CSV table of C-alpha atoms in Angstrom, one decimal:
chain,number,residue,atom,x,y,z
A,1,MET,CA,0.0,0.0,0.0
A,2,SER,CA,1.1,3.6,-0.6
A,3,LEU,CA,-0.2,7.1,-0.2
A,4,SER,CA,-1.3,8.8,-3.4
A,5,HIS,CA,-2.2,12.5,-3.6
A,6,VAL,CA,-5.8,12.8,-4.7
A,7,GLY,CA,-7.0,16.3,-3.8
A,8,PHE,CA,-6.8,19.6,-1.9
A,9,VAL,CA,-9.4,21.1,0.3
A,10,PRO,CA,-9.1,24.9,0.6
A,11,LEU,CA,-10.1,26.4,3.9
A,12,PRO,CA,-11.2,30.0,4.6
A,13,PRO,CA,-8.2,32.0,5.9
A,14,GLY,CA,-7.8,33.3,9.4
A,15,ALA,CA,-6.1,36.4,10.9
A,16,THR,CA,-2.9,34.3,11.0
A,17,ARG,CA,-1.8,30.9,9.7
A,18,GLY,CA,-1.9,27.8,11.7
A,19,PHE,CA,-3.6,24.5,12.4
A,20,ASP,CA,-3.4,22.2,15.4
A,21,HIS,CA,-5.2,18.9,16.3
A,22,ALA,CA,-7.9,17.2,14.1
A,23,ASP,CA,-10.3,14.4,14.7
A,24,ILE,CA,-13.1,12.7,12.7
A,25,TYR,CA,-16.8,12.0,13.4
A,26,ARG,CA,-17.1,8.7,11.5
A,27,ALA,CA,-20.9,8.5,11.8
A,28,GLY,CA,-21.2,11.6,9.7
A,29,ARG,CA,-17.9,11.3,7.8
A,30,ARG,CA,-16.9,14.8,9.1
A,31,MET,CA,-13.4,16.0,9.8
A,32,TYR,CA,-12.9,18.7,12.5
A,33,VAL,CA,-9.7,20.6,12.6
A,34,ALA,CA,-8.5,23.3,15.0
A,35,HIS,CA,-7.8,26.4,12.8
A,36,THR,CA,-5.8,28.1,15.5
A,37,GLY,CA,-5.0,31.2,13.4
A,38,ALA,CA,-8.7,31.8,12.8
A,39,ASP,CA,-10.0,31.0,16.4
A,40,ARG,CA,-12.4,28.4,15.0
A,41,VAL,CA,-12.8,24.7,14.2
A,42,ASP,CA,-13.3,24.0,10.5
A,43,VAL,CA,-15.6,21.2,9.4
A,44,ILE,CA,-14.9,19.1,6.3
A,45,ASP,CA,-17.2,16.7,4.6
A,46,CYS,CA,-15.0,13.7,3.8
A,47,ARG,CA,-17.4,12.3,1.3
A,48,SER,CA,-17.2,15.3,-1.0
A,49,GLN,CA,-13.9,16.6,0.4
A,50,THR,CA,-15.4,20.1,0.7
A,51,VAL,CA,-15.8,22.6,3.6
A,52,LEU,CA,-19.2,22.5,5.3
A,53,ARG,CA,-18.9,25.2,7.9
A,54,SER,CA,-17.0,26.4,11.0
A,55,LEU,CA,-17.5,26.4,14.7
A,56,PRO,CA,-16.6,30.0,15.7
A,57,ASP,CA,-15.6,31.8,18.9
A,58,LEU,CA,-12.9,29.4,20.0
A,59,PRO,CA,-9.9,31.7,20.9
A,60,GLY,CA,-6.6,30.1,20.1
A,61,VAL,CA,-8.2,26.7,19.7
A,62,ALA,CA,-5.6,23.9,19.9
A,63,GLY,CA,-7.1,20.6,20.8
A,64,VAL,CA,-9.9,18.8,19.1
A,65,LEU,CA,-11.1,15.4,20.5
A,66,ILE,CA,-14.2,13.4,19.5
A,67,ASP,CA,-15.8,10.6,21.5
A,68,GLU,CA,-18.4,8.9,19.3
A,69,GLU,CA,-19.7,6.6,22.0
A,70,HIS,CA,-20.9,9.5,24.0
A,71,ASP,CA,-21.5,11.8,21.0
A,72,LEU,CA,-19.1,14.5,22.3
A,73,LEU,CA,-16.7,17.0,20.7
A,74,PHE,CA,-14.2,18.7,22.9
A,75,THR,CA,-12.0,21.7,22.1
A,76,SER,CA,-9.2,23.3,24.2
A,77,ASP,CA,-9.5,27.0,23.7
A,78,ARG,CA,-6.0,28.1,24.6
A,79,GLY,CA,-6.6,31.8,24.3
A,80,ALA,CA,-9.5,31.7,26.7
A,81,ALA,CA,-8.2,29.2,29.3
A,82,ARG,CA,-11.2,27.0,28.9
A,83,VAL,CA,-12.6,23.9,27.2
A,84,SER,CA,-15.8,23.8,25.1
A,85,VAL,CA,-18.1,20.8,25.0
A,86,PHE,CA,-20.3,20.1,22.0
A,87,ARG,CA,-22.8,17.4,21.1
A,88,CYS,CA,-21.0,16.2,18.0
A,89,SER,CA,-23.9,14.8,16.0
A,90,ASP,CA,-25.5,18.3,15.6
A,91,GLU,CA,-22.6,20.5,16.8
A,92,GLN,CA,-24.7,22.1,19.6
A,93,LEU,CA,-22.7,23.7,22.4
A,94,ARG,CA,-23.4,21.9,25.7
A,95,GLY,CA,-21.1,24.0,27.9
A,96,ARG,CA,-17.8,25.7,28.6
A,97,VAL,CA,-15.5,25.2,31.6
A,98,GLU,CA,-12.6,27.4,32.7
A,99,VAL,CA,-9.4,25.3,33.2
A,100,GLY,CA,-5.7,26.1,33.7
A,101,PRO,CA,-3.8,28.6,31.5
A,102,HIS,CA,-3.2,27.7,27.8
A,103,PRO,CA,-4.9,24.3,27.6
A,104,ASN,CA,-3.6,22.1,24.8
A,105,GLY,CA,-3.9,18.3,24.7
A,106,LEU,CA,-7.1,16.5,25.8
A,107,ALA,CA,-8.0,13.0,26.9
A,108,TYR,CA,-11.5,11.7,27.8
A,109,ASP,CA,-12.2,9.1,30.6
A,110,ARG,CA,-15.6,7.8,29.4
A,111,ARG,CA,-16.1,5.6,32.4
A,112,ARG,CA,-16.5,8.6,34.7
A,113,ARG,CA,-17.3,11.2,32.0
A,114,ARG,CA,-14.3,13.2,32.9
A,115,LEU,CA,-12.2,15.3,30.5
A,116,TYR,CA,-8.5,15.8,31.2
A,117,ALA,CA,-7.2,19.2,29.8
A,118,PHE,CA,-3.4,19.5,29.8
A,119,ASN,CA,-2.4,23.1,30.4
A,120,LEU,CA,0.9,24.8,29.3
A,121,GLY,CA,0.7,27.2,32.2
A,122,ALA,CA,1.3,30.9,32.5
A,123,PRO,CA,3.9,32.2,31.7
A,124,LEU,CA,4.1,29.5,29.1
A,125,GLY,CA,5.9,26.5,30.4
A,126,GLU,CA,5.5,27.3,34.1
A,127,SER,CA,3.0,25.9,36.6
A,128,ARG,CA,1.9,23.1,34.2
A,129,THR,CA,-1.2,21.3,35.2
A,130,ALA,CA,-3.9,18.8,34.1
A,131,SER,CA,-7.4,20.0,34.8
A,132,VAL,CA,-9.9,17.2,35.6
A,133,VAL,CA,-13.4,18.3,34.3
A,134,ASP,CA,-16.6,16.5,35.4
A,135,LEU,CA,-19.1,16.6,32.5
A,136,GLU,CA,-22.1,16.1,34.6
A,137,SER,CA,-21.6,19.2,36.7
A,138,MET,CA,-19.4,21.1,34.1
A,139,ARG,CA,-16.8,22.0,36.7
A,140,VAL,CA,-13.2,21.3,37.5
A,141,LEU,CA,-12.8,18.6,40.1
A,142,GLY,CA,-9.1,19.1,40.6
A,143,GLU,CA,-5.7,20.0,39.2
A,144,LEU,CA,-2.7,17.7,38.8
A,145,ALA,CA,0.7,19.2,38.9
A,146,LEU,CA,2.8,18.0,35.9
A,147,PRO,CA,6.6,17.5,35.9
A,148,GLY,CA,7.0,19.5,32.6
A,149,ARG,CA,5.3,20.9,29.6
A,150,PRO,CA,2.6,18.6,28.4
A,151,ARG,CA,1.9,17.7,24.8
A,152,TRP,CA,-0.3,14.9,23.4
A,153,ALA,CA,-2.4,12.6,25.6
A,154,VAL,CA,-4.5,9.4,25.2
A,155,TYR,CA,-7.0,7.5,27.3
A,156,ASP,CA,-6.6,3.8,27.7
A,157,GLU,CA,-10.0,2.2,28.5
A,158,GLU,CA,-8.5,-1.3,29.1
A,159,ARG,CA,-6.1,-0.1,31.8
A,160,ASP,CA,-8.2,2.9,32.9
A,161,ARG,CA,-5.3,5.2,32.5
A,162,VAL,CA,-4.4,8.4,30.8
A,163,TYR,CA,-0.9,8.7,29.2
A,164,ALA,CA,0.5,12.2,28.5
A,165,ASN,CA,3.8,13.2,26.8
A,166,ILE,CA,6.0,15.6,28.7
A,167,ARG,CA,8.5,17.5,26.7
A,168,GLU,CA,11.2,17.9,29.4
A,169,PRO,CA,12.0,15.8,31.2
A,170,ALA,CA,11.5,13.4,28.3
A,171,GLU,CA,8.8,11.0,29.7
A,172,ILE,CA,5.2,9.9,29.6
A,173,VAL,CA,3.1,10.5,32.8
A,174,VAL,CA,0.7,7.7,33.7
A,175,ILE,CA,-2.5,8.9,35.4
A,176,ASP,CA,-4.6,6.5,37.4
A,177,CYS,CA,-8.1,7.7,36.5
A,178,ALA,CA,-9.9,6.0,39.4
A,179,ARG,CA,-7.8,8.1,41.8
A,180,SER,CA,-7.1,11.0,39.5
A,181,GLU,CA,-3.5,11.1,40.3
A,182,ILE,CA,-0.1,10.4,38.6
A,183,GLU,CA,1.0,6.9,39.6
A,184,ARG,CA,4.3,6.8,37.7
A,185,THR,CA,6.3,8.0,34.7
A,186,LEU,CA,7.8,6.2,31.7
A,187,PRO,CA,11.1,7.5,30.5
A,188,VAL,CA,11.4,8.2,26.8
A,189,PRO,CA,14.9,7.7,25.3
A,190,ALA,CA,14.7,10.7,23.0
A,191,ALA,CA,14.4,14.5,23.4
A,192,GLY,CA,11.0,16.1,23.4
A,193,PRO,CA,8.1,13.5,23.3
A,194,HIS,CA,5.4,15.1,21.2
A,195,GLY,CA,2.8,13.0,19.2
A,196,LEU,CA,1.4,10.0,21.0
A,197,TRP,CA,-0.8,7.0,20.0
A,198,LEU,CA,-1.8,3.8,21.9
A,199,ASP,CA,-2.3,0.5,20.0
A,200,ARG,CA,-2.5,-3.0,21.6
A,201,GLY,CA,-0.6,-2.1,24.7
A,202,ARG,CA,2.1,-0.2,22.8
A,203,LEU,CA,2.7,3.6,23.1
A,204,PHE,CA,3.9,5.1,19.9
A,205,CYS,CA,5.8,8.3,20.8
A,206,ALA,CA,7.1,10.7,18.2
A,207,ALA,CA,9.9,12.8,19.7
A,208,ASP,CA,11.6,16.0,18.7
A,209,GLY,CA,14.9,14.2,18.7
A,210,GLY,CA,13.9,12.7,15.4
A,211,VAL,CA,12.8,9.3,16.7
A,212,LEU,CA,9.6,7.3,16.8
A,213,ALA,CA,9.9,5.4,20.1
A,214,VAL,CA,7.6,2.4,20.7
A,215,LEU,CA,7.2,1.5,24.4
A,216,ASP,CA,5.4,-1.2,26.2
A,217,ARG,CA,2.5,0.4,28.1
A,218,ASP,CA,2.9,-1.7,31.2
A,219,SER,CA,6.6,-2.2,31.7
A,220,GLY,CA,7.8,0.9,30.0
A,221,GLU,CA,10.3,-1.2,28.0
A,222,LEU,CA,11.5,0.3,24.8
A,223,LEU,CA,10.4,-2.1,22.0
A,224,THR,CA,12.0,-0.3,19.1
A,225,SER,CA,13.3,3.1,18.1
A,226,LEU,CA,12.7,4.2,14.5
A,227,PRO,CA,14.4,7.2,12.9
A,228,LEU,CA,12.5,10.2,11.6
A,229,PRO,CA,13.8,12.8,9.1
A,230,GLY,CA,12.9,15.8,11.3
A,231,VAL,CA,11.0,17.1,14.3
A,232,PRO,CA,7.6,15.3,14.4
A,233,ASP,CA,4.2,16.5,15.6
A,234,VAL,CA,0.9,14.7,15.0
A,235,VAL,CA,0.6,10.9,15.0
A,236,MET,CA,-2.4,9.1,13.4
A,237,HIS,CA,-3.1,5.3,13.2
A,238,ASP,CA,-5.4,2.9,11.3
A,239,PRO,CA,-5.6,-0.5,13.1
A,240,GLU,CA,-7.3,-2.2,10.2
A,241,PHE,CA,-4.4,-1.6,7.8
A,242,ALA,CA,-1.7,-1.4,10.6
A,243,ARG,CA,-0.6,2.0,9.3
A,244,LEU,CA,0.9,4.6,11.6
A,245,TYR,CA,1.4,8.1,10.1
A,246,VAL,CA,3.8,10.8,11.5
A,247,ALA,CA,3.7,14.4,10.4
A,248,ILE,CA,6.9,16.4,10.1
A,249,GLY,CA,6.6,20.1,9.4
A,250,GLU,CA,10.3,20.6,8.4
A,251,PRO,CA,11.1,19.5,5.7
A,252,GLY,CA,7.4,18.9,5.2
A,253,VAL,CA,6.8,15.2,4.9
A,254,VAL,CA,4.6,12.4,6.3
A,255,CYS,CA,6.3,9.1,7.3
A,256,SER,CA,4.2,5.9,7.3
A,257,PHE,CA,5.1,2.8,9.3
A,258,ASP,CA,3.8,-0.8,9.6
A,259,SER,CA,2.5,-0.9,13.2
A,260,ASP,CA,2.5,-4.8,13.1
A,261,ARG,CA,6.1,-5.3,12.0
A,262,LEU,CA,7.3,-2.0,13.5
A,263,GLU,CA,9.1,-0.9,10.4
A,264,PRO,CA,9.1,2.1,8.0
A,265,LEU,CA,7.2,2.0,4.8
A,266,GLU,CA,7.5,5.3,2.9
A,267,THR,CA,8.0,9.0,3.2
A,268,VAL,CA,5.8,11.4,1.2
A,269,ALA,CA,6.4,15.0,0.5
A,270,THR,CA,3.7,17.4,1.8
A,271,GLN,CA,4.6,21.1,2.4
A,272,GLN,CA,6.8,23.1,4.8
A,273,GLY,CA,5.0,23.6,8.1
A,274,ALA,CA,2.4,20.9,7.6
A,275,ARG,CA,2.3,19.2,11.0
A,276,THR,CA,-1.4,18.4,11.5
A,277,LEU,CA,-3.0,15.2,10.3
A,278,GLY,CA,-6.5,13.8,10.2
A,279,TRP,CA,-7.4,10.2,9.2
A,280,ASP,CA,-10.6,9.2,7.4
A,281,ALA,CA,-10.7,5.4,7.9
A,282,ASP,CA,-13.8,4.9,5.8
A,283,GLY,CA,-12.4,6.7,2.8
A,284,ARG,CA,-8.8,5.5,3.5
A,285,CYS,CA,-7.7,9.1,3.2
A,286,LEU,CA,-5.1,11.1,5.1
A,287,TYR,CA,-5.7,14.8,5.4
A,288,VAL,CA,-2.5,16.9,5.8
A,289,PHE,CA,-3.2,20.5,6.9
A,290,CYS,CA,-0.9,23.1,5.3
A,291,PRO,CA,-0.8,26.5,6.9
A,292,GLU,CA,1.1,28.1,4.0
A,293,ARG,CA,-1.3,26.9,1.4
A,294,GLY,CA,-4.4,27.4,3.6
A,295,GLY,CA,-6.0,24.0,3.3
A,296,ALA,CA,-5.6,20.2,3.4
A,297,LEU,CA,-3.8,18.0,1.0
A,298,VAL,CA,-5.6,14.7,0.7
A,299,PHE,CA,-3.8,11.4,0.2
A,300,GLU,CA,-5.5,8.1,-0.4
A,301,GLU,CA,-4.0,4.9,0.9
A,302,ARG,CA,-3.9,2.5,-2.1
A,303,ALA,CA,-3.0,-1.2,-2.4
């Protein structure tokens, strides 16, 4: 299988350039991307590969996370120190909650209906915390002090844990969701853990040091370390095809890996600064968001 360029989706410009996290609502085949430079989330119809509309009034929006089981869409509104909660099916706003300064990554504990917002702190990089938001009361239950600047995070339903990358020290914090506290950390043998994905007990951590480190979730053992041609950002995965994708803004490429055999497959040129990805599993298409061009390159995974 290989990635083939099949289209481009232009997006309305914002005051400044820049995209951040993206996620998909598979029931509606809609891609949601944080258009940080426009203070909004743009909505793409993956069937027609066209823009549908935008969700406005989201200052500095960074994180986008969808939970289809509970029909929820979350955003971290970095410029307003809050998270917004939407019903995803009809995009109706359900509430907003003030969290710590500059929220970024998000993880959702669906057992307890709690959202974890990982905050960069103020000034940036100081007093980093994770806010624990209860969705029933729409309030913050508590704050967890973090050992460093947080980046991507994922929830593990099987182990009832949240894993979050910390840039420095280079490690992954493991949060026990039942107790809402950090139980341990997993060292990452590469500088600057950034993008993160969990698949079958393995943590795929794309680090600024130009490495894709694969760690055992339970023991923390390093299973393999795969080279990357630059500083990575977003990681996306398709379990059906065992494909893992890593976006690298400089020099502007996407690297794909076989997540079964843990080996590289190909490197595809995108555009300078393109570090945000979205994966449409039903269309077998990878969306690569390009701030300089103002839209998304679309690549189809073909046999």
